Structures are given as structure tokens and as C-alpha cells.
CSV table of C-alpha atoms in Angstrom, one decimal:
chain,number,residue,atom,x,y,z
G,1,MET,CA,-36.4,16.7,-28.9
G,2,SER,CA,-38.5,13.9,-30.6
G,3,ALA,CA,-41.5,11.6,-30.0
G,4,SER,CA,-38.5,8.9,-28.9
G,5,THR,CA,-36.8,10.9,-26.8
G,6,THR,CA,-39.4,12.5,-24.7
G,7,ARG,CA,-40.8,9.0,-23.9
G,8,THR,CA,-37.1,7.7,-22.8
G,9,THR,CA,-37.7,11.3,-20.7
G,10,THR,CA,-40.8,10.3,-19.4
G,11,ALA,CA,-39.7,7.1,-18.4
G,12,LEU,CA,-36.5,8.6,-16.9
G,13,VAL,CA,-38.9,10.8,-14.8
G,14,ALA,CA,-41.5,8.0,-13.6
G,15,ALA,CA,-38.6,5.8,-12.9
G,16,PHE,CA,-36.3,7.6,-11.1
G,17,GLY,CA,-37.3,11.6,-10.9
G,18,ILE,CA,-34.6,12.9,-12.6
G,19,ALA,CA,-35.4,15.9,-14.3
G,20,ALA,CA,-36.3,15.7,-18.1
G,21,THR,CA,-33.6,18.6,-18.9
G,22,MET,CA,-30.9,16.2,-17.3
G,23,VAL,CA,-31.2,13.5,-20.3
G,24,ALA,CA,-31.3,16.7,-22.7
G,25,ALA,CA,-28.1,17.5,-21.3
G,26,ALA,CA,-26.4,13.9,-20.9
G,27,PRO,CA,-27.4,12.1,-23.9
G,28,GLY,CA,-25.2,8.9,-23.0
G,29,SER,CA,-27.7,8.4,-19.8
G,30,LEU,CA,-29.7,5.1,-19.9
G,31,ALA,CA,-33.1,5.2,-18.7
G,32,ALA,CA,-35.1,2.7,-17.1
G,33,PRO,CA,-37.0,1.0,-19.5
G,34,ALA,CA,-41.1,1.5,-19.1
G,35,ALA,CA,-44.2,0.4,-21.1
G,36,ASN,CA,-44.1,2.0,-24.9
G,37,ALA,CA,-40.9,3.3,-23.9
G,38,CYS,CA,-37.3,2.4,-26.0
G,39,ASP,CA,-34.1,2.2,-23.6
G,40,VAL,CA,-31.5,2.8,-25.6
G,41,VAL,CA,-29.1,6.1,-26.2
G,42,ALA,CA,-27.9,5.9,-29.7
G,43,VAL,CA,-25.0,8.2,-30.3
G,44,THR,CA,-21.2,9.1,-32.0
G,45,ASP,CA,-18.6,6.5,-31.0
G,46,LEU,CA,-16.5,8.8,-28.1
G,47,ALA,CA,-13.3,7.2,-30.1
G,48,ASP,CA,-14.2,7.0,-33.8
G,49,ALA,CA,-16.8,9.7,-36.0
G,50,ALA,CA,-17.1,6.8,-38.1
G,51,ARG,CA,-18.9,4.6,-35.7
G,52,VAL,CA,-21.9,4.1,-33.6
G,53,GLN,CA,-22.3,3.9,-29.8
G,54,VAL,CA,-25.2,2.1,-28.4
G,55,ASP,CA,-25.8,1.8,-24.8
G,56,ALA,CA,-28.4,-0.4,-23.5
G,57,PHE,CA,-29.6,-2.4,-19.7
G,58,GLY,CA,-28.3,-5.6,-21.2
G,59,ALA,CA,-27.1,-6.9,-24.6
G,60,LEU,CA,-28.8,-6.1,-27.6
G,61,ASN,CA,-29.7,-9.1,-30.4
G,62,ASN,CA,-29.2,-8.2,-33.6
G,63,LEU,CA,-28.6,-4.9,-33.5
G,64,GLN,CA,-28.5,-2.2,-36.2
G,65,VAL,CA,-28.7,1.4,-36.4
G,66,ASP,CA,-29.9,3.5,-39.6
G,67,VAL,CA,-28.4,6.4,-40.5
G,68,ARG,CA,-30.4,9.2,-41.8
G,69,ALA,CA,-30.7,13.2,-42.2
G,70,PRO,CA,-33.2,14.6,-40.1
G,71,GLY,CA,-36.4,14.8,-41.4
G,72,THR,CA,-36.0,12.5,-43.8
G,73,THR,CA,-37.0,8.7,-44.2
G,74,LYS,CA,-34.2,7.8,-46.5
G,75,VAL,CA,-31.7,5.3,-44.9
G,76,LEU,CA,-28.3,6.7,-46.3
G,77,ALA,CA,-26.3,3.8,-44.2
G,78,THR,CA,-26.6,0.9,-41.8
G,79,ALA,CA,-24.1,0.3,-39.1
G,80,GLY,CA,-23.6,-3.3,-38.0
G,81,GLY,CA,-20.7,-5.4,-37.1
G,82,PHE,CA,-20.8,-4.2,-33.0
G,83,GLU,CA,-19.3,-6.0,-29.9
G,84,SER,CA,-20.8,-5.2,-26.8
G,85,ALA,CA,-18.7,-4.4,-23.3
G,86,ALA,CA,-19.6,-4.4,-19.7
G,87,ARG,CA,-19.7,-0.6,-18.5
G,88,PRO,CA,-18.1,0.5,-15.5
G,89,ASP,CA,-21.6,1.5,-13.7
G,90,PHE,CA,-24.1,-0.6,-15.3
G,91,GLY,CA,-25.9,-1.6,-18.4
G,92,VAL,CA,-24.0,-2.8,-21.9
G,93,ARG,CA,-22.3,-0.3,-24.3
G,94,HIS,CA,-22.1,-1.8,-27.9
G,95,ARG,CA,-19.7,-0.1,-30.8
G,96,SER,CA,-20.4,-0.9,-34.1
G,97,ALA,CA,-17.7,-1.8,-36.9
G,98,ALA,CA,-17.1,1.7,-39.2
G,99,LEU,CA,-19.6,3.1,-41.5
G,100,PRO,CA,-20.1,2.6,-45.4
G,101,ALA,CA,-18.1,6.9,-46.1
G,102,LEU,CA,-21.0,9.2,-46.3
G,103,ALA,CA,-22.0,11.4,-48.8
G,104,SER,CA,-21.1,14.5,-46.8
G,105,LEU,CA,-19.6,15.7,-43.1
G,106,GLY,CA,-22.4,16.9,-41.1
G,107,ARG,CA,-25.0,15.5,-38.4
G,108,TYR,CA,-27.5,12.5,-38.8
G,109,ALA,CA,-30.4,10.9,-37.2
G,110,LEU,CA,-30.5,7.0,-35.6
G,111,ASP,CA,-32.4,4.9,-35.9
G,112,VAL,CA,-31.7,1.6,-33.5
G,113,ARG,CA,-33.1,-1.9,-34.2
G,114,TYR,CA,-32.9,-5.1,-32.3
G,115,THR,CA,-34.4,-8.5,-31.0
G,116,ASN,CA,-35.9,-8.2,-27.9
G,117,ALA,CA,-35.6,-11.3,-25.3
G,118,ALA,CA,-38.5,-12.8,-26.5
G,119,GLY,CA,-37.8,-13.0,-30.2
G,120,LYS,CA,-40.1,-9.6,-30.9
G,121,ALA,CA,-38.7,-7.2,-33.7
G,122,VAL,CA,-37.9,-3.5,-31.8
G,123,ARG,CA,-37.0,-0.1,-33.4
G,124,CYS,CA,-36.2,2.8,-31.8
G,125,ALA,CA,-36.7,5.9,-33.8
G,126,ASP,CA,-35.0,9.4,-33.5
G,127,SER,CA,-32.4,7.4,-30.8
G,128,GLY,CA,-29.6,9.7,-31.2
G,129,GLU,CA,-27.4,11.8,-33.1
G,130,LEU,CA,-24.2,11.0,-35.4
G,131,ARG,CA,-21.9,13.8,-35.5
G,132,TYR,CA,-20.2,13.1,-38.7
G,133,LEU,CA,-17.9,15.5,-38.3
G,134,PRO,CA,-14.1,15.9,-37.8
G,135,HIS,CA,-12.9,15.0,-34.5
G,136,PRO,CA,-9.5,14.9,-32.6
G,137,VAL,CA,-8.1,11.5,-31.5
G,138,VAL,CA,-5.1,10.9,-29.5
G,139,THR,CA,-2.9,7.9,-30.5
G,140,LEU,CA,-0.3,6.5,-28.2
G,141,ASP,CA,2.8,4.6,-29.7
G,142,GLN,CA,3.7,0.6,-28.1
G,143,ALA,CA,6.5,1.1,-26.0
G,144,THR,CA,9.3,-1.6,-26.3
G,145,ALA,CA,11.6,-0.4,-24.0
G,146,PRO,CA,10.9,-2.4,-20.1
G,147,VAL,CA,10.8,-0.3,-16.9
G,148,SER,CA,12.7,-2.1,-14.5
G,149,LEU,CA,14.6,-0.4,-10.9
G,150,GLU,CA,17.7,-0.5,-12.9
G,151,LYS,CA,16.4,1.3,-15.2
G,152,PRO,CA,13.1,3.1,-13.8
G,153,THR,CA,12.7,6.0,-16.2
G,154,ALA,CA,9.4,5.4,-19.0
G,155,THR,CA,9.1,7.7,-22.0
G,156,VAL,CA,5.7,8.0,-23.9
G,157,THR,CA,5.0,8.9,-27.4
G,158,GLY,CA,2.7,9.9,-29.5
G,159,LYS,CA,0.1,11.7,-31.6
G,160,LEU,CA,-2.6,14.3,-31.7
G,161,THR,CA,-4.5,14.5,-35.4
G,162,LEU,CA,-7.9,15.8,-36.5
G,163,ARG,CA,-9.4,13.1,-37.8
G,164,ASP,CA,-12.0,13.5,-41.0
G,165,PRO,CA,-14.7,10.6,-40.5
G,166,ARG,CA,-15.5,10.3,-44.2
G,167,THR,CA,-11.9,10.0,-46.0
G,168,ARG,CA,-10.1,8.9,-42.4
G,169,ALA,CA,-7.4,11.7,-43.1
G,170,GLU,CA,-5.7,12.9,-40.7
G,171,THR,CA,-3.8,16.0,-39.5
G,172,PRO,CA,-1.4,17.1,-37.2
G,173,LEU,CA,-3.3,19.4,-34.4
G,174,LYS,CA,0.5,21.4,-33.4
G,175,GLY,CA,0.4,23.5,-30.4
G,176,ARG,CA,-2.4,21.5,-28.2
G,177,THR,CA,-1.8,19.9,-24.8
G,178,VAL,CA,-2.1,16.3,-24.1
G,179,GLU,CA,-2.6,15.2,-20.4
G,180,ILE,CA,-0.5,12.0,-19.4
G,181,ASN,CA,-1.9,10.4,-16.7
G,182,PHE,CA,0.4,8.2,-14.9
G,183,VAL,CA,-0.3,6.0,-11.5
G,184,GLY,CA,1.4,7.0,-8.0
G,185,ARG,CA,1.0,5.2,-4.8
G,186,LEU,CA,-2.2,3.6,-4.0
G,187,GLY,CA,-3.2,4.2,-7.5
G,188,ALA,CA,-3.5,8.1,-7.5
G,189,ARG,CA,-3.4,9.9,-10.8
G,190,ILE,CA,-0.4,11.9,-11.6
G,191,PRO,CA,-0.8,14.4,-14.1
G,192,GLN,CA,1.8,15.5,-16.5
G,193,PRO,CA,0.7,18.3,-19.6
G,194,VAL,CA,3.1,18.1,-22.3
G,195,LEU,CA,2.8,20.3,-25.5
G,196,VAL,CA,2.1,18.5,-29.2
G,197,GLY,CA,4.8,20.1,-31.7
G,198,SER,CA,4.4,21.4,-35.1
G,199,ASP,CA,4.1,17.3,-36.3
G,200,GLY,CA,1.1,16.5,-33.8
G,201,ARG,CA,3.5,14.0,-32.0
G,202,PHE,CA,4.1,14.7,-28.7
G,203,SER,CA,6.9,13.0,-26.2
G,204,THR,CA,7.6,12.8,-22.0
G,205,SER,CA,8.9,11.0,-19.5
G,206,TYR,CA,8.3,9.8,-15.9
G,207,THR,CA,10.9,7.9,-13.4
G,208,TYR,CA,8.9,5.3,-11.5
G,209,THR,CA,9.9,4.1,-7.7
G,210,THR,CA,9.0,1.5,-5.6
G,211,GLN,CA,5.8,3.2,-4.5
G,212,ASN,CA,4.4,3.6,-7.4
G,213,THR,CA,1.2,0.7,-8.2
G,214,GLY,CA,0.6,0.5,-11.6
G,215,MET,CA,1.9,0.9,-14.7
G,216,GLY,CA,-1.0,2.0,-17.0
G,217,VAL,CA,-0.6,5.2,-18.4
G,218,THR,CA,-4.1,7.7,-20.1
G,219,ALA,CA,-3.8,10.3,-22.4
G,220,HIS,CA,-6.7,12.7,-23.2
G,221,ALA,CA,-6.8,15.7,-25.0
G,222,ASP,CA,-9.9,18.5,-25.1
G,223,GLY,CA,-12.5,16.9,-27.8
G,224,ALA,CA,-10.7,13.1,-28.1
G,225,ALA,CA,-12.0,10.1,-26.4
G,226,PRO,CA,-8.9,9.5,-23.6
G,227,VAL,CA,-6.7,6.0,-24.8
G,228,THR,CA,-4.6,3.9,-22.3
G,229,ALA,CA,-1.6,1.7,-22.7
G,230,GLU,CA,0.2,-0.5,-20.4
G,231,LEU,CA,3.6,0.1,-20.5
G,232,PRO,CA,5.7,-2.8,-20.0
G,233,VAL,CA,8.0,-3.8,-17.2
G,234,GLU,CA,10.8,-6.3,-15.5
G,235,LYS,CA,10.0,-6.3,-11.6
G,236,ARG,CA,12.5,-7.4,-9.3
G,237,LYS,CA,12.6,-9.5,-6.3
G,238,VAL,CA,12.8,-7.4,-2.8
G,239,VAL,CA,15.3,-9.4,-0.4
G,240,ILE,CA,14.8,-7.7,3.7
G,241,ALA,CA,17.9,-8.7,5.2
G,242,LEU,CA,17.8,-8.4,8.6
G,243,ASP,CA,20.6,-7.4,11.3
G,244,THR,CA,18.5,-8.8,14.2
G,245,PRO,CA,18.8,-12.7,15.2
G,246,SER,CA,15.6,-14.3,14.1
G,247,SER,CA,14.2,-15.2,17.2
G,248,VAL,CA,14.9,-13.5,20.3
G,249,SER,CA,14.1,-13.2,23.9
G,250,PRO,CA,13.7,-9.8,25.3
G,251,GLY,CA,13.3,-9.4,29.0
G,252,TYR,CA,9.8,-8.1,29.8
G,253,GLU,CA,9.0,-3.9,29.9
G,254,SER,CA,12.3,-4.3,28.2
G,255,ARG,CA,13.9,-2.1,25.1
G,256,PHE,CA,14.8,-4.0,21.9
G,257,ARG,CA,15.8,-3.1,18.3
G,258,ILE,CA,15.0,-4.6,15.0
G,259,SER,CA,17.2,-3.7,12.4
G,260,GLY,CA,18.0,-4.2,8.8
G,261,LYS,CA,18.8,-3.7,5.6
G,262,VAL,CA,16.3,-3.5,2.2
G,263,PHE,CA,18.3,-5.0,-1.3
G,264,TYR,CA,16.4,-6.3,-4.6
G,265,ARG,CA,17.6,-8.8,-6.9
G,266,GLY,CA,18.7,-7.0,-10.3
G,267,GLY,CA,18.6,-8.6,-13.7
G,268,ASP,CA,22.4,-9.7,-13.5
G,269,GLY,CA,21.5,-11.7,-10.5
G,270,ALA,CA,23.1,-9.4,-7.9
G,271,LEU,CA,21.8,-7.7,-4.7
G,272,HIS,CA,21.5,-4.2,-4.7
G,273,PRO,CA,20.4,-2.0,-2.1
G,274,LEU,CA,16.9,-0.3,-2.4
G,275,PRO,CA,17.0,2.5,0.1
G,276,LEU,CA,14.0,4.3,1.3
G,277,THR,CA,11.4,1.6,0.2
G,278,ASP,CA,7.5,1.7,1.8
G,279,LEU,CA,8.2,-0.4,5.0
G,280,THR,CA,5.3,-1.9,6.7
G,281,THR,CA,5.2,-3.8,10.2
G,282,ASP,CA,2.7,-6.1,11.5
G,283,GLY,CA,2.6,-8.1,14.8
G,284,ASP,CA,2.9,-4.5,16.7
G,285,THR,CA,1.2,-3.6,19.5
G,286,CYS,CA,0.9,-0.1,21.6
G,287,GLU,CA,1.5,-0.5,24.9
G,288,GLY,CA,0.8,1.2,28.2
G,289,TRP,CA,3.5,1.0,30.6
G,290,GLU,CA,1.7,2.5,34.4
G,291,ASN,CA,5.1,4.9,34.4
G,292,HIS,CA,5.6,5.4,31.0
G,293,GLY,CA,2.6,6.3,29.4
G,294,PRO,CA,1.5,4.3,25.8
G,295,THR,CA,4.7,3.4,23.7
G,296,CYS,CA,4.5,2.4,20.0
G,297,GLY,CA,7.0,0.7,17.9
G,298,LYS,CA,8.3,3.1,15.1
G,299,LEU,CA,10.3,2.0,11.7
G,300,LEU,CA,12.8,5.0,11.1
G,301,TRP,CA,15.8,5.0,8.2
G,302,GLN,CA,19.0,5.8,9.3
G,303,ASP,CA,22.5,6.0,7.1
G,304,GLY,CA,20.5,8.0,4.3
G,305,GLY,CA,17.4,5.5,4.0
G,306,ARG,CA,20.1,2.4,3.2
G,307,SER,CA,19.2,0.8,6.8
G,308,PHE,CA,16.1,0.9,8.9
G,309,VAL,CA,15.6,0.5,12.7
G,310,TRP,CA,12.3,-0.5,14.3
G,311,ASP,CA,12.6,0.7,18.1
G,312,ARG,CA,10.4,-2.0,20.1
G,313,TYR,CA,9.0,-1.7,24.1
G,314,THR,CA,6.9,-5.3,25.1
G,315,GLN,CA,5.1,-6.4,28.3
G,316,HIS,CA,3.2,-8.9,26.4
G,317,GLY,CA,3.5,-12.5,25.5
G,318,ASP,CA,5.4,-14.6,23.1
G,319,THR,CA,4.6,-12.9,19.4
G,320,VAL,CA,5.9,-12.6,16.2
G,321,LEU,CA,7.0,-9.8,14.5
G,322,GLY,CA,7.4,-9.0,11.0
G,323,VAL,CA,8.7,-6.4,8.5
G,324,THR,CA,7.5,-6.2,4.7
G,325,HIS,CA,7.3,-3.8,2.0
G,326,SER,CA,4.0,-2.2,0.4
G,327,PRO,CA,3.7,-3.7,-3.0
G,328,GLY,CA,4.5,-1.5,-6.0
G,329,ALA,CA,4.3,-2.2,-10.2
G,330,LEU,CA,8.1,-2.7,-10.1
G,331,LEU,CA,7.9,-5.8,-7.7
G,332,ASP,CA,8.1,-8.9,-7.4
G,333,GLY,CA,5.3,-9.9,-5.1
G,334,VAL,CA,6.0,-9.2,-1.3
G,335,THR,CA,8.4,-10.3,1.0
G,336,ARG,CA,8.4,-10.5,4.6
G,337,ALA,CA,11.0,-11.1,7.3
G,338,SER,CA,10.1,-12.1,10.7
G,339,VAL,CA,11.2,-12.2,14.1
G,340,THR,CA,10.0,-14.4,16.7
G,341,VAL,CA,9.6,-13.1,20.3
G,342,LYS,CA,9.5,-14.8,23.6
G,343,VAL,CA,9.2,-12.7,26.0
G,344,ASP,CA,11.9,-13.1,29.4
G,345,ARG,CA,10.3,-13.2,32.8
G,346,THR,CA,13.7,-14.6,34.9
G,347,VAL,CA,16.3,-12.2,35.6
G,348,ALA,CA,19.8,-13.9,35.8
G,349,LEU,CA,22.2,-13.3,38.1
G,350,TRP,CA,25.8,-14.9,37.9
G,351,GLY,CA,29.5,-13.8,39.5
G,352,LEU,CA,28.2,-12.8,42.5
G,353,ASN,CA,30.9,-12.6,45.7
G,354,ALA,CA,31.5,-10.7,48.9
G,355,ALA,CA,34.6,-9.8,50.7
G,356,LYS,CA,35.7,-7.5,53.5
G,357,ASP,CA,37.5,-4.0,53.6
G,358,PRO,CA,40.1,-3.1,55.8
G,359,LYS,CA,37.5,-1.3,58.0
G,360,GLY,CA,35.2,-4.4,58.3
G,361,ARG,CA,32.7,-3.5,55.7
G,362,LEU,CA,31.2,-6.2,53.7
G,363,THR,CA,30.3,-5.6,49.8
G,364,ILE,CA,28.6,-8.0,47.5
G,365,ARG,CA,29.4,-7.6,43.9
G,366,GLY,CA,27.6,-9.6,40.7
G,367,SER,CA,25.9,-8.8,37.8
G,368,MET,CA,22.5,-9.1,36.6
G,369,ARG,CA,20.1,-9.0,33.1
G,370,LEU,CA,16.6,-9.4,32.2
G,371,GLY,CA,16.8,-10.9,28.7
G,372,TYR,CA,17.8,-9.4,25.3
G,373,GLY,CA,17.4,-6.1,25.0
G,374,THR,CA,17.6,-3.1,27.4
G,375,ASN,CA,15.9,-2.5,30.7
G,376,THR,CA,15.7,0.5,32.7
G,377,GLU,CA,13.2,-0.2,35.7
G,378,GLN,CA,14.7,-1.5,39.3
G,379,ASP,CA,13.0,-3.9,41.8
G,380,VAL,CA,13.8,-4.4,45.8
G,381,TYR,CA,15.9,-7.4,45.8
G,382,ARG,CA,16.9,-9.3,49.6
G,383,ILE,CA,20.6,-10.0,50.6
G,384,GLN,CA,20.0,-13.0,52.9
G,385,HIS,CA,22.3,-15.0,54.9
G,386,SER,CA,22.1,-18.2,56.2
G,387,ALA,CA,24.4,-20.1,59.1
G,388,ASP,CA,24.1,-23.3,57.4
G,389,GLY,CA,23.3,-22.5,53.6
G,390,LYS,CA,20.3,-24.3,53.8
G,391,THR,CA,17.9,-22.8,56.2
G,392,GLY,CA,17.2,-19.9,58.1
G,393,TRP,CA,17.8,-17.8,55.4
G,394,LYS,CA,17.4,-14.0,57.1
G,395,THR,CA,17.4,-10.7,55.6
G,396,TYR,CA,19.9,-7.9,56.6
G,397,ARG,CA,19.4,-6.1,53.3
G,398,SER,CA,16.5,-4.9,51.0
G,399,THR,CA,17.9,-2.7,48.1
G,400,HIS,CA,17.0,-1.8,44.5
G,401,LEU,CA,18.6,-3.0,42.0
G,402,PRO,CA,18.2,-2.8,38.3
G,403,ARG,CA,17.3,-5.6,36.1
G,404,THR,CA,19.8,-5.4,33.7
G,405,GLY,CA,23.3,-4.0,35.0
G,406,ARG,CA,25.8,-4.6,37.8
G,407,ILE,CA,25.0,-5.0,41.4
G,408,LEU,CA,27.3,-3.7,44.1
G,409,CYS,CA,25.6,-3.6,48.0
G,410,THR,CA,27.8,-2.9,51.1
G,411,LEU,CA,26.6,-3.8,54.6
G,412,GLU,CA,28.6,-1.3,57.7
G,413,PRO,CA,30.3,-3.8,60.5
G,414,GLY,CA,28.6,-5.0,63.2
G,415,THR,CA,25.5,-5.4,60.9
G,416,PHE,CA,26.0,-8.7,59.7
G,417,PRO,CA,26.7,-12.1,60.9
G,418,ALA,CA,30.3,-13.1,60.2
G,419,ASP,CA,30.6,-16.6,58.9
G,420,GLY,CA,28.3,-18.7,57.2
G,421,THR,CA,26.1,-18.1,53.6
G,422,TRP,CA,25.2,-15.5,51.8
G,423,ARG,CA,22.5,-15.1,48.4
G,424,ILE,CA,20.3,-12.6,46.4
G,425,HIS,CA,16.4,-13.3,46.3
G,426,PHE,CA,14.0,-12.0,44.5
G,427,GLU,CA,10.3,-12.2,45.1
G,428,GLY,CA,9.0,-11.8,42.0
G,429,ALA,CA,6.9,-8.5,40.6
G,430,LYS,CA,4.4,-7.9,37.8
G,431,GLY,CA,5.0,-9.7,34.7
G,432,LEU,CA,8.6,-11.3,36.4
G,433,GLU,CA,9.3,-14.5,38.4
G,434,PRO,CA,10.3,-14.7,41.8
G,435,VAL,CA,14.4,-15.9,41.6
G,436,THR,CA,17.3,-17.0,44.0
G,437,SER,CA,20.4,-16.6,43.2
G,438,PRO,CA,23.2,-19.5,43.7
G,439,THR,CA,24.7,-19.3,47.2
G,440,PHE,CA,28.3,-17.9,47.9
G,441,THR,CA,30.6,-16.9,50.6
G,442,VAL,CA,32.7,-14.3,52.2
G,443,GLY,CA,36.3,-14.5,50.6
G,444,THR,CA,39.6,-12.7,51.3
G,445,PRO,CA,39.6,-9.1,49.3
């Protein structure tokens, strides 16, 4: 370990308490600046052994790197033309232009020179090593055919070669494996290994779906720097077509359904089915019924993924329920279809009539409904009579009736007045308003 490296190691230990062996094993790591210590690390560029890479805490002015044989003082070449970019974690990475061809392959010492913020010239001897040796290089061909929902399969091609940094000559590396990584759902990495042919070339295909969230491709081989590319794409607009009206009034504690289909607008301008899209819902609430426990809406696919249903229960106030889809690399934005929900809390009664049968029994018939959807709950209703149809209403029967369904109630002979007017009265319940039916009289059967 050189004196400069020892100083850098001492600074690292003082600043972060890291073991010196870690620095020796990871020459690309950065140290915090300390007094009389060089806080730069110079190495062979990961992608090209004819270039130099320098990592530092910040951008370096007038950066140059001298190349010399270890144990000598003669400068054989100087790297310049550096371009800098922020590192993903912290600090700045500087990459040089290609070095002039050195006389021979081998390992060389690197001395870094730059101007600090105070305008002072700084020289860091033995700041790293240049491995001026043949190295594997992965190259990806530029893709020209865009991926789309109509043509979701992408083909990635490229080559793996061994590059001589001195002559820039490249030799095919046959029989090696290159790993191609595609972007799956939520950015997940989807590796796909491919074997390199005798000519150094490789090819692999991958079929995208609506769940892929990126078009980036990364290729990596042992000993080579990873390379990335962005595949061209023609995005399509999603159309969510609801079978359910855009505004519904389900009854309190009723079950109702939102249903529909998903399409995309193709390059031909027409709508095409888009089955099994990654749909999501919003405005949903898990509700707790006293008699049925918690009930949560669930969106399900039907007809082989060609249509969807979303069963809902509601005992809450008015809301807006939405159906949308997750963003995707093949999709143009996010589409949302909504249904406005206004909870109906008043039972409707209609078609009421009363008639006596030959045995003198009085049968009352009619219908009732509580809003949109279905409701299996029952409540107590009063069968009431008034002699003048205005005052003195008296209950002759209390019976449980469904909130939605048919009304059928029979009074035995001698238990009700012969004449007068009838009605059905509901005193209300939790979440429901009181209601009184229109009046009706006894007719001839």
C-alpha cells in the first residue's frame, strides 16, 4: 500500500471508523477529506481500459491524471478531457477521454492533479492503478422497431468482445453468457440470460404486457461494465367503458355492482379489447354490518378477462367510486372511470290494493323498493286503518317486510273494520327515513 493510500485509509478510519482492509479491497470507495490527505480515487474506467475514472467528493477543476510505470517517475501519458457526473450515492465521478496508446499492456500507477476551491494546485501521487489490459465489452444494437400493445415483443441484439486498449481491436468472446435485464412490474428486474455465438453476437426476445413499468434494458457480462438502452415504444390510450350508469342511488345497506370492459385505442384509431389489465379502485370503504360482519368490495374479472365486476355494499353517505388502471410502459397516461353514488334512504311503496276473498279474509298486496341494487334486509311495517282516511289511524297488523320485493299480508275475518281507508306506515330504522304509503280502499276481488 502506497504512502498516499495509507493517508487516505487513515482519513477513512478517522471519519467513519472503517477498517483499512475494506479500503484496500474496494479502491472505488470514497473517503472524507482530512488534513494533508488526498480525497480522490483514480481507477481504470469500468467501460474502457483506455480511459481513467476519478471519484471525488465534488467536481475537480483542471483535472489531469499522469500515467507512469510503478516505481518510476517518468510520465508516459496524461489523461485529460474529463467529463463529470454525480454518482447515484454521493460524490462526483470524472471520466477521461481516451489515452494515447501506451507502448505496452500492463498495470500503471496514476497520479492525480487538479485545482482546489481555493485555487491551489493539488497533486495526489499513487492515487490508483490503471489496468491497461484487454477487457470484455458488451455492446447493444440500437433498436428501431417500437414496441406497442399490437406488437408487444421486443428483440434485443448485441455483441460481446474482448477489446485491446492499445490497438482498440476487438475479438469475439464466444460461448460466454450475457444477462439481459428487462423492467417488469413496479420496476422489478426480469433477468434473461443468453449465450453468445461463435461470432460474438447474441439475441433474445421478450414480450411486454400492460404490467411492465419501464422500457429500459441492461446487459451485463462477467468482467464487463453493464450497458443500458431504452427501447422505443408507441404508447396506447386505455378506455374504461362502464356498463353501470355514471350515477346510481343504491339503497342503504344494499348490494350493487359496477361492471364494464377495458379497451385500448390502437394505432388504427379503433378500440381493441385489453383483457386482464391491472385495474385498481378508489373511493372504496370496508364496511361493518351488525349482522354480516365486515364487507369489502372486490374487483373480479369475468368472461376470460374480457369484462370486470366490482360488487359493492353501502351504508355510508354519498361518494364517488372510481375504476382506474396502474401506469405501464405501453400505456399513455392513466384513465379513470367514475360512478357517483347517492345513497337512497327512503323506501318506495306502490301498486297497493286490498281485496276480500270469498271467506272474508282481507289481503293487501303491493310492491316496495329501496334504491338501486338488491337488499335482503327486513323491517317492521304497520298496516293501519282510518274511518275517514285522515285521522284516527289505528294499527291492525305489524309485519316484517323486505326492503325490496313484494308486499303480501292477510287479515282474518273479524279482525278488521268493514269499511274505511288503509295505508302502510314505516316508522324508520337505522339509516332509513320514515315513510307512509299512499292510502287505498278495499276493492272487489
